[in-house]
PDB file of C-alpha atoms in Angstrom:
ATOM      1  CA  MET A  14       0.000   0.000   0.000  1.00 82.00           C
ATOM      2  CA  ALA A  15       2.924   2.341   0.688  1.00 83.00           C
ATOM      3  CA  ARG A  16       3.929   2.038  -2.957  1.00 90.00           C
ATOM      4  CA  VAL A  17       0.567   2.945  -4.476  1.00 92.00           C
ATOM      5  CA  ARG A  18       0.707   6.332  -6.184  1.00 94.00           C
ATOM      6  CA  VAL A  19      -2.102   8.476  -7.565  1.00 95.00           C
ATOM      7  CA  ILE A  20      -1.703  10.545 -10.739  1.00 96.00           C
ATOM      8  CA  GLY A  21      -4.121  12.826 -12.598  1.00 95.00           C
ATOM      9  CA  THR A  22      -4.164  11.319 -16.077  1.00 95.00           C
ATOM     10  CA  LEU A  23      -2.497   8.848 -18.437  1.00 95.00           C
ATOM     11  CA  GLY A  24      -2.550  11.561 -21.103  1.00 92.00           C
ATOM     12  CA  ILE A  25      -4.550  12.754 -24.067  1.00 91.00           C
ATOM     13  CA  ALA A  26      -3.678   9.764 -26.272  1.00 91.00           C
ATOM     14  CA  PHE A  27      -5.120   7.376 -23.670  1.00 94.00           C
ATOM     15  CA  GLU A  28      -8.273   9.465 -23.156  1.00 95.00           C
ATOM     16  CA  THR A  29      -8.741   9.753 -26.933  1.00 92.00           C
ATOM     17  CA  HIS A  30      -8.549   5.965 -27.257  1.00 93.00           C
ATOM     18  CA  MET A  31     -11.154   5.589 -24.504  1.00 95.00           C
ATOM     19  CA  ALA A  32     -13.372   8.310 -26.003  1.00 95.00           C
ATOM     20  CA  TRP A  33     -13.609   6.534 -29.372  1.00 93.00           C
ATOM     21  CA  GLY A  34     -15.428   3.660 -27.715  1.00 93.00           C
ATOM     22  CA  ARG A  35     -17.922   5.988 -26.011  1.00 95.00           C
ATOM     23  CA  LEU A  36     -18.931   7.971 -29.104  1.00 93.00           C
ATOM     24  CA  THR A  37     -21.611   5.600 -30.409  1.00 91.00           C
ATOM     25  CA  GLU A  38     -23.267   4.856 -27.065  1.00 93.00           C
ATOM     26  CA  GLN A  39     -26.962   5.654 -26.903  1.00 91.00           C
ATOM     27  CA  ARG A  40     -27.573   6.863 -23.368  1.00 89.00           C
ATOM     28  CA  ARG A  41     -28.127  10.008 -21.366  1.00 91.00           C
ATOM     29  CA  ASP A  42     -25.207  10.690 -19.063  1.00 92.00           C
ATOM     30  CA  ALA A  43     -22.395  13.164 -18.461  1.00 93.00           C
ATOM     31  CA  LEU A  44     -21.078  12.536 -21.998  1.00 95.00           C
ATOM     32  CA  THR A  45     -24.362  13.177 -23.835  1.00 93.00           C
ATOM     33  CA  GLU A  46     -23.541  16.743 -24.869  1.00 92.00           C
ATOM     34  CA  TRP A  47     -19.995  15.723 -25.795  1.00 94.00           C
ATOM     35  CA  ARG A  48     -21.322  12.991 -28.112  1.00 93.00           C
ATOM     36  CA  ARG A  49     -23.671  15.435 -29.815  1.00 91.00           C
ATOM     37  CA  THR A  50     -20.910  18.017 -30.312  1.00 88.00           C
ATOM     38  CA  ALA A  51     -18.304  15.468 -31.384  1.00 88.00           C
ATOM     39  CA  ARG A  52     -20.596  13.806 -33.932  1.00 89.00           C
ATOM     40  CA  HIS A  53     -21.493  17.189 -35.432  1.00 84.00           C
ATOM     41  CA  ARG A  54     -17.847  18.214 -35.738  1.00 81.00           C
ATOM     42  CA  LEU A  55     -16.853  14.850 -37.156  1.00 84.00           C
ATOM     43  CA  ARG A  56     -19.496  15.075 -39.892  1.00 81.00           C
ATOM     44  CA  ARG A  57     -18.050  18.409 -40.995  1.00 75.00           C
ATOM     45  CA  ALA A  58     -14.396  17.401 -40.695  1.00 72.00           C
ATOM     46  CA  SER A  59     -14.691  13.959 -42.271  1.00 68.00           C
ATOM     47  CA  ALA A  60     -15.335  15.456 -45.692  1.00 59.00           C
ATOM     48  CA  VAL A  61     -11.652  16.458 -45.666  1.00 57.00           C
ATOM     49  CA  HIS A  62     -10.053  13.942 -43.305  1.00 61.00           C
ATOM     50  CA  PRO A  63     -12.195  10.874 -42.493  1.00 65.00           C
ATOM     51  CA  ALA A  64     -12.153   9.829 -38.845  1.00 69.00           C
ATOM     52  CA  MET A  65     -10.372   6.508 -38.436  1.00 73.00           C
ATOM     53  CA  GLU A  66     -10.542   4.003 -35.616  1.00 76.00           C
ATOM     54  CA  PRO A  67      -7.427   4.307 -33.401  1.00 77.00           C
ATOM     55  CA  SER A  68      -4.520   2.470 -34.995  1.00 73.00           C
ATOM     56  CA  THR A  69      -2.556   2.089 -31.763  1.00 81.00           C
ATOM     57  CA  SER A  70      -3.430  -0.330 -28.985  1.00 88.00           C
ATOM     58  CA  LEU A  71      -4.493   0.826 -25.556  1.00 91.00           C
ATOM     59  CA  VAL A  72      -1.100  -0.109 -24.107  1.00 92.00           C
ATOM     60  CA  GLU A  73       0.735   1.759 -26.892  1.00 89.00           C
ATOM     61  CA  THR A  74      -1.053   4.979 -25.934  1.00 90.00           C
ATOM     62  CA  LEU A  75       0.824   4.908 -22.625  1.00 90.00           C
ATOM     63  CA  THR A  76       4.096   5.550 -24.451  1.00 86.00           C
ATOM     64  CA  SER A  77       2.646   7.901 -27.101  1.00 76.00           C
ATOM     65  CA  PRO A  78       2.139  11.396 -25.653  1.00 68.00           C
ATOM     66  CA  LEU A  79      -0.020  12.540 -28.577  1.00 71.00           C
ATOM     67  CA  PRO A  80      -2.148  10.912 -31.285  1.00 69.00           C
ATOM     68  CA  ARG A  81      -0.984  11.449 -34.866  1.00 65.00           C
ATOM     69  CA  ASP A  82      -1.523  14.916 -36.338  1.00 53.00           C
ATOM     70  CA  THR A  83      -3.771  13.257 -38.930  1.00 51.00           C
ATOM     71  CA  ASP A  84      -6.095  11.891 -36.224  1.00 75.00           C
ATOM     72  CA  THR A  85      -9.292  13.764 -37.028  1.00 79.00           C
ATOM     73  CA  PHE A  86     -11.204  12.303 -34.092  1.00 86.00           C
ATOM     74  CA  HIS A  87      -8.604  13.521 -31.608  1.00 84.00           C
ATOM     75  CA  ALA A  88      -8.466  16.951 -33.224  1.00 80.00           C
ATOM     76  CA  VAL A  89     -12.189  17.688 -33.149  1.00 82.00           C
ATOM     77  CA  ALA A  90     -13.600  15.510 -30.359  1.00 88.00           C
ATOM     78  CA  VAL A  91     -11.011  15.584 -27.568  1.00 90.00           C
ATOM     79  CA  GLU A  92      -8.315  18.226 -28.026  1.00 84.00           C
ATOM     80  CA  PRO A  93     -10.697  21.247 -27.924  1.00 84.00           C
ATOM     81  CA  PHE A  94     -11.850  20.156 -24.468  1.00 90.00           C
ATOM     82  CA  TRP A  95      -8.532  18.844 -23.172  1.00 89.00           C
ATOM     83  CA  ASP A  96      -7.609  21.710 -20.848  1.00 86.00           C
ATOM     84  CA  ARG A  97     -10.949  21.448 -19.061  1.00 89.00           C
ATOM     85  CA  ILE A  98     -10.736  17.647 -18.934  1.00 94.00           C
ATOM     86  CA  GLN A  99      -7.252  17.885 -17.419  1.00 92.00           C
ATOM     87  CA  ARG A 100      -8.492  20.292 -14.750  1.00 90.00           C
ATOM     88  CA  LEU A 101     -11.301  17.877 -13.863  1.00 94.00           C
ATOM     89  CA  LEU A 102      -8.894  14.942 -13.576  1.00 95.00           C
ATOM     90  CA  ARG A 103      -6.459  16.975 -11.482  1.00 93.00           C
ATOM     91  CA  THR A 104      -9.315  17.910  -9.168  1.00 94.00           C
ATOM     92  CA  GLU A 105     -10.048  14.206  -8.709  1.00 95.00           C
ATOM     93  CA  ARG A 106      -6.367  13.518  -8.030  1.00 95.00           C
ATOM     94  CA  ASP A 107      -6.328  16.286  -5.420  1.00 94.00           C
ATOM     95  CA  ALA A 108      -9.443  14.814  -3.792  1.00 94.00           C
ATOM     96  CA  ALA A 109      -7.612  11.496  -3.537  1.00 94.00           C
ATOM     97  CA  GLY A 110      -4.720  13.346  -1.923  1.00 93.00           C
ATOM     98  CA  ARG A 111      -7.025  14.827   0.708  1.00 94.00           C
ATOM     99  CA  ALA A 112      -8.467  11.377   1.365  1.00 94.00           C
ATOM    100  CA  MET A 113      -4.915  10.131   1.847  1.00 93.00           C
ATOM    101  CA  LEU A 114      -4.208  12.805   4.450  1.00 93.00           C
ATOM    102  CA  ALA A 115      -7.476  12.100   6.243  1.00 93.00           C
ATOM    103  CA  GLY A 116      -7.424   8.298   6.349  1.00 93.00           C
ATOM    104  CA  GLY A 117      -4.373   6.927   4.584  1.00 93.00           C
ATOM    105  CA  MET A 118      -4.244   4.841   1.411  1.00 93.00           C
ATOM    106  CA  GLU A 119      -6.959   2.537   2.746  1.00 93.00           C
ATOM    107  CA  GLN A 120      -9.436   5.418   2.610  1.00 94.00           C
ATOM    108  CA  VAL A 121      -8.276   6.367  -0.891  1.00 95.00           C
ATOM    109  CA  LEU A 122      -8.862   2.853  -2.202  1.00 94.00           C
ATOM    110  CA  ASN A 123     -12.293   2.628  -0.569  1.00 94.00           C
ATOM    111  CA  SER A 124     -13.530   6.065  -1.648  1.00 94.00           C
ATOM    112  CA  ARG A 125     -12.690   6.528  -5.337  1.00 94.00           C
ATOM    113  CA  HIS A 126     -15.160   4.129  -6.987  1.00 95.00           C
ATOM    114  CA  ASP A 127     -18.006   1.834  -5.923  1.00 94.00           C
ATOM    115  CA  ALA A 128     -16.429  -1.071  -7.811  1.00 95.00           C
ATOM    116  CA  ILE A 129     -13.096  -0.766  -5.966  1.00 95.00           C
ATOM    117  CA  ARG A 130     -12.758  -1.904  -2.358  1.00 94.00           C
ATOM    118  CA  TRP A 131      -9.862  -2.731  -0.088  1.00 93.00           C
ATOM    119  CA  ASP A 132     -10.436  -5.988   1.816  1.00 90.00           C
ATOM    120  CA  ALA A 133      -7.024  -6.477   3.419  1.00 88.00           C
ATOM    121  CA  PRO A 134      -4.807  -7.883   2.092  1.00 89.00           C
ATOM    122  CA  VAL A 135      -6.705  -7.928  -1.234  1.00 91.00           C
ATOM    123  CA  LEU A 136      -7.888  -5.062  -3.426  1.00 93.00           C
ATOM    124  CA  ARG A 137     -11.065  -6.199  -5.163  1.00 94.00           C
ATOM    125  CA  VAL A 138     -12.022  -4.531  -8.435  1.00 94.00           C
ATOM    126  CA  ASP A 139     -15.230  -5.289 -10.334  1.00 90.00           C
ATOM    127  CA  THR A 140     -14.422  -4.773 -14.009  1.00 84.00           C
ATOM    128  CA  ALA A 141     -15.701  -5.930 -17.388  1.00 82.00           C
ATOM    129  CA  GLN A 142     -12.463  -7.883 -17.827  1.00 80.00           C
ATOM    130  CA  PRO A 143     -12.300 -11.654 -17.306  1.00 83.00           C
ATOM    131  CA  SER A 144     -11.853 -12.556 -13.642  1.00 87.00           C
ATOM    132  CA  ARG A 145      -8.220 -12.884 -12.636  1.00 86.00           C
ATOM    133  CA  ARG A 146      -5.847 -12.415  -9.733  1.00 89.00           C
ATOM    134  CA  THR A 147      -2.796 -10.165 -10.013  1.00 88.00           C
ATOM    135  CA  ASP A 148       0.018 -10.428  -7.476  1.00 89.00           C
ATOM    136  CA  LEU A 149       1.677  -7.032  -7.075  1.00 88.00           C
ATOM    137  CA  GLY A 150       4.692  -8.679  -5.464  1.00 84.00           C
ATOM    138  CA  GLY A 151       5.446  -5.644  -3.325  1.00 87.00           C
ATOM    139  CA  ARG A 152       5.725  -3.354  -6.365  1.00 88.00           C
ATOM    140  CA  GLY A 153       2.661  -1.243  -5.662  1.00 90.00           C
ATOM    141  CA  MET A 154       0.633   0.217  -8.518  1.00 95.00           C
ATOM    142  CA  THR A 155      -0.553   3.439 -10.112  1.00 96.00           C
ATOM    143  CA  LEU A 156      -4.112   4.629  -9.501  1.00 97.00           C
ATOM    144  CA  VAL A 157      -5.485   7.048 -12.110  1.00 97.00           C
ATOM    145  CA  PRO A 158      -8.898   8.566 -12.932  1.00 98.00           C
ATOM    146  CA  SER A 159     -10.323   8.732 -16.451  1.00 98.00           C
ATOM    147  CA  LEU A 160     -13.253  10.692 -17.855  1.00 97.00           C
ATOM    148  CA  PHE A 161     -13.855   8.445 -20.858  1.00 97.00           C
ATOM    149  CA  ALA A 162     -13.131   4.994 -19.403  1.00 96.00           C
ATOM    150  CA  PRO A 163     -16.486   3.145 -19.219  1.00 94.00           C
ATOM    151  CA  HIS A 164     -15.529   1.169 -16.085  1.00 94.00           C
ATOM    152  CA  PRO A 165     -12.481   0.347 -13.933  1.00 95.00           C
ATOM    153  CA  LEU A 166      -9.659  -1.197 -15.930  1.00 94.00           C
ATOM    154  CA  LEU A 167      -6.496  -2.960 -14.782  1.00 94.00           C
ATOM    155  CA  ILE A 168      -3.545  -2.576 -17.122  1.00 94.00           C
ATOM    156  CA  ASP A 169      -0.849  -5.128 -16.359  1.00 92.00           C
ATOM    157  CA  GLU A 170       1.407  -7.708 -18.005  1.00 91.00           C
ATOM    158  CA  ARG A 171      -1.588  -9.730 -19.171  1.00 90.00           C
ATOM    159  CA  MET A 172      -2.480  -6.789 -21.421  1.00 91.00           C
ATOM    160  CA  GLY A 173       1.115  -6.506 -22.631  1.00 91.00           C
ATOM    161  CA  TRP A 174       2.115  -3.722 -20.252  1.00 93.00           C
ATOM    162  CA  GLN A 175       5.582  -4.206 -18.765  1.00 91.00           C
ATOM    163  CA  GLY A 176       5.536  -1.372 -16.261  1.00 91.00           C
ATOM    164  CA  LEU A 177       3.977  -0.951 -12.840  1.00 93.00           C
ATOM    165  CA  PRO A 178       0.351  -2.182 -12.880  1.00 94.00           C
ATOM    166  CA  ILE A 179      -2.122   0.648 -13.522  1.00 96.00           C
ATOM    167  CA  LEU A 180      -5.649   0.733 -12.138  1.00 96.00           C
ATOM    168  CA  VAL A 181      -7.828   3.140 -14.139  1.00 97.00           C
ATOM    169  CA  TYR A 182     -11.183   4.133 -12.675  1.00 97.00           C
ATOM    170  CA  ASP A 183     -13.924   6.113 -14.349  1.00 97.00           C
ATOM    171  CA  ILE A 184     -15.283   9.316 -12.845  1.00 96.00           C
ATOM    172  CA  THR A 185     -18.727  10.823 -13.430  1.00 94.00           C
ATOM    173  CA  PRO A 186     -18.964  14.616 -13.179  1.00 92.00           C
ATOM    174  CA  ASP A 187     -22.199  16.147 -11.926  1.00 89.00           C
ATOM    175  CA  ALA A 188     -24.528  17.883 -14.388  1.00 85.00           C
ATOM    176  CA  GLU A 189     -23.124  21.370 -13.767  1.00 85.00           C
ATOM    177  CA  THR A 190     -19.521  20.265 -14.143  1.00 88.00           C
ATOM    178  CA  ALA A 191     -20.348  18.268 -17.289  1.00 89.00           C
ATOM    179  CA  ALA A 192     -22.040  21.302 -18.839  1.00 84.00           C
ATOM    180  CA  SER A 193     -18.959  23.432 -18.184  1.00 85.00           C
ATOM    181  CA  LEU A 194     -16.766  20.811 -19.885  1.00 88.00           C
ATOM    182  CA  TRP A 195     -18.578  20.781 -23.213  1.00 87.00           C
ATOM    183  CA  GLN A 196     -19.900  24.327 -23.628  1.00 72.00           C
ATOM    184  CA  GLY A 197     -17.672  26.793 -25.459  1.00 57.00           C
ATOM    185  CA  GLY A 198     -18.310  29.588 -22.982  1.00 48.00           C
ATOM    186  CA  GLU A 199     -17.960  33.334 -23.334  1.00 46.00           C
ATOM    187  CA  GLY A 200     -14.159  33.215 -23.217  1.00 49.00           C
ATOM    188  CA  GLU A 201     -13.920  31.232 -26.459  1.00 56.00           C
ATOM    189  CA  SER A 202     -16.357  33.589 -28.243  1.00 55.00           C
ATOM    190  CA  ALA A 203     -14.479  36.618 -26.950  1.00 61.00           C
ATOM    191  CA  LEU A 204     -11.172  35.197 -28.198  1.00 68.00           C
ATOM    192  CA  HIS A 205     -12.660  34.637 -31.667  1.00 69.00           C
ATOM    193  CA  ALA A 206     -13.978  38.207 -31.646  1.00 67.00           C
ATOM    194  CA  LEU A 207     -10.598  39.590 -30.557  1.00 71.00           C
ATOM    195  CA  LEU A 208      -8.320  37.649 -32.892  1.00 81.00           C
ATOM    196  CA  GLY A 209     -10.632  36.343 -35.595  1.00 84.00           C
ATOM    197  CA  ARG A 210     -11.700  32.708 -35.702  1.00 82.00           C
ATOM    198  CA  THR A 211      -8.799  31.389 -37.809  1.00 89.00           C
ATOM    199  CA  ARG A 212      -6.103  33.182 -35.812  1.00 91.00           C
ATOM    200  CA  ALA A 213      -7.725  32.053 -32.549  1.00 88.00           C
ATOM    201  CA  ASP A 214      -7.717  28.479 -33.880  1.00 88.00           C
ATOM    202  CA  VAL A 215      -4.025  28.805 -34.802  1.00 92.00           C
ATOM    203  CA  LEU A 216      -3.281  29.973 -31.268  1.00 91.00           C
ATOM    204  CA  ALA A 217      -5.295  27.105 -29.773  1.00 87.00           C
ATOM    205  CA  ALA A 218      -3.420  24.614 -31.975  1.00 89.00           C
ATOM    206  CA  LEU A 219      -0.272  25.558 -30.065  1.00 92.00           C
ATOM    207  CA  ARG A 220      -1.489  24.063 -26.809  1.00 86.00           C
ATOM    208  CA  GLU A 221       1.041  21.499 -28.014  1.00 87.00           C
ATOM    209  CA  THR A 222       4.310  22.629 -29.644  1.00 91.00           C
ATOM    210  CA  ARG A 223       4.027  22.294 -33.427  1.00 92.00           C
ATOM    211  CA  SER A 224       5.766  23.192 -36.666  1.00 93.00           C
ATOM    212  CA  THR A 225       4.196  25.537 -39.203  1.00 94.00           C
ATOM    213  CA  GLY A 226       3.070  22.616 -41.352  1.00 93.00           C
ATOM    214  CA  GLN A 227       1.538  20.821 -38.391  1.00 92.00           C
ATOM    215  CA  VAL A 228      -0.389  23.954 -37.411  1.00 93.00           C
ATOM    216  CA  ALA A 229      -1.635  24.290 -40.986  1.00 92.00           C
ATOM    217  CA  ASP A 230      -2.814  20.668 -41.015  1.00 91.00           C
ATOM    218  CA  ARG A 231      -4.525  21.028 -37.654  1.00 88.00           C
ATOM    219  CA  VAL A 232      -6.413  24.213 -38.552  1.00 89.00           C
ATOM    220  CA  ARG A 233      -6.872  23.063 -42.174  1.00 87.00           C
ATOM    221  CA  ILE A 234      -5.356  26.112 -43.824  1.00 91.00           C
ATOM    222  CA  SER A 235      -2.399  26.499 -46.172  1.00 92.00           C
ATOM    223  CA  SER A 236       1.141  26.665 -44.816  1.00 92.00           C
ATOM    224  CA  PRO A 237       1.674  30.272 -46.082  1.00 92.00           C
ATOM    225  CA  SER A 238      -1.530  31.317 -44.328  1.00 93.00           C
ATOM    226  CA  ALA A 239      -0.471  29.572 -41.109  1.00 93.00           C
ATOM    227  CA  SER A 240       2.930  31.268 -41.307  1.00 94.00           C
ATOM    228  CA  LYS A 241       1.290  34.682 -41.684  1.00 94.00           C
ATOM    229  CA  HIS A 242      -0.979  34.156 -38.666  1.00 94.00           C
ATOM    230  CA  LEU A 243       1.915  32.820 -36.590  1.00 95.00           C
ATOM    231  CA  THR A 244       4.037  35.873 -37.427  1.00 94.00           C
ATOM    232  CA  ILE A 245       1.284  38.199 -36.216  1.00 92.00           C
ATOM    233  CA  LEU A 246       0.777  36.172 -33.034  1.00 93.00           C
ATOM    234  CA  ARG A 247       4.529  36.182 -32.406  1.00 92.00           C
ATOM    235  CA  ARG A 248       4.701  39.970 -32.792  1.00 90.00           C
ATOM    236  CA  ALA A 249       1.825  40.266 -30.321  1.00 87.00           C
ATOM    237  CA  GLY A 250       3.809  38.240 -27.794  1.00 89.00           C
ATOM    238  CA  PHE A 251       1.526  35.197 -27.802  1.00 89.00           C
ATOM    239  CA  VAL A 252       3.888  32.800 -29.596  1.00 93.00           C
ATOM    240  CA  THR A 253       7.586  32.024 -29.555  1.00 94.00           C
ATOM    241  CA  THR A 254       9.416  30.387 -32.473  1.00 94.00           C
ATOM    242  CA  GLU A 255      12.700  28.508 -32.677  1.00 93.00           C
ATOM    243  CA  ARG A 256      14.503  26.599 -35.385  1.00 91.00           C
ATOM    244  CA  GLN A 257      14.902  22.842 -35.087  1.00 87.00           C
ATOM    245  CA  GLN A 258      16.945  21.547 -37.996  1.00 85.00           C
ATOM    246  CA  ASN A 259      15.007  22.795 -41.045  1.00 85.00           C
ATOM    247  CA  LEU A 260      11.722  23.441 -39.222  1.00 89.00           C
ATOM    248  CA  ALA A 261      10.257  26.465 -37.490  1.00 92.00           C
ATOM    249  CA  VAL A 262       8.714  25.159 -34.275  1.00 94.00           C
ATOM    250  CA  HIS A 263       6.189  27.264 -32.380  1.00 95.00           C
ATOM    251  CA  SER A 264       5.102  27.310 -28.734  1.00 93.00           C
ATOM    252  CA  LEU A 265       2.853  29.461 -26.589  1.00 90.00           C
ATOM    253  CA  THR A 266       4.390  32.150 -24.429  1.00 88.00           C
ATOM    254  CA  PRO A 267       3.028  32.613 -20.879  1.00 83.00           C
ATOM    255  CA  LEU A 268       0.884  35.429 -22.294  1.00 82.00           C
ATOM    256  CA  GLY A 269      -0.432  33.093 -25.009  1.00 84.00           C
ATOM    257  CA  GLU A 270      -1.290  30.456 -22.415  1.00 81.00           C
ATOM    258  CA  ALA A 271      -3.046  33.063 -20.283  1.00 73.00           C
ATOM    259  CA  ILE A 272      -5.199  34.403 -23.114  1.00 73.00           C
ATOM    260  CA  LEU A 273      -6.348  30.877 -23.982  1.00 75.00           C
ATOM    261  CA  GLY A 274      -7.332  30.357 -20.354  1.00 61.00           C
TER     262      GLY A 274
END
């Protein structure tokens, strides 16, 4: 138990992989508005770049920090909401930390999910996976929340994972929190009004460091147009650019991060 650690997320590639499986569900829950928005955006985007089922396995996403730049589903269904999703997952991690301070790891394990319970010396997890017993052998494990996971999931050597076993558990935000995740909000509209929609989209594309060509692909504009917008954003102090071999690579400045919120 002393070697169990809690982290906020396994990353955007993992959540994107999980989200693909939730898109076609027909139910009313915290993801209902996300499904509606994602399906609408995918219909528009697929005319240019069809959405493809994830080509990497679930385990491979743990070593891939980002989906491919050509991943239309990631670009329109997950990335626009990623900052808010991350904040939600960090809030859950912090709640686990407070539980740890209040009652130790035993309280953490017994409070994060109804399907997870500590019955010393065994941690019992009700999952959709075939029943099995995993001996941690004193190694501990990683406990991590997920917004898009449909149920608790144990990732271990039987799934091809060679690292410390990972126990993923799904979280369900309340209605108010869910609404704040999927609605654009006044800040996004104000940013479009201030910079123009295309330039605001170029700025948002730099939540992850990218080259000019990658920005152009993400926003679906030409490279010369992307270069022009990036130059203006750099002069305004929102973007910084450096050369890496033959590429111009762009990142947000602290001011750029602040204006995106």
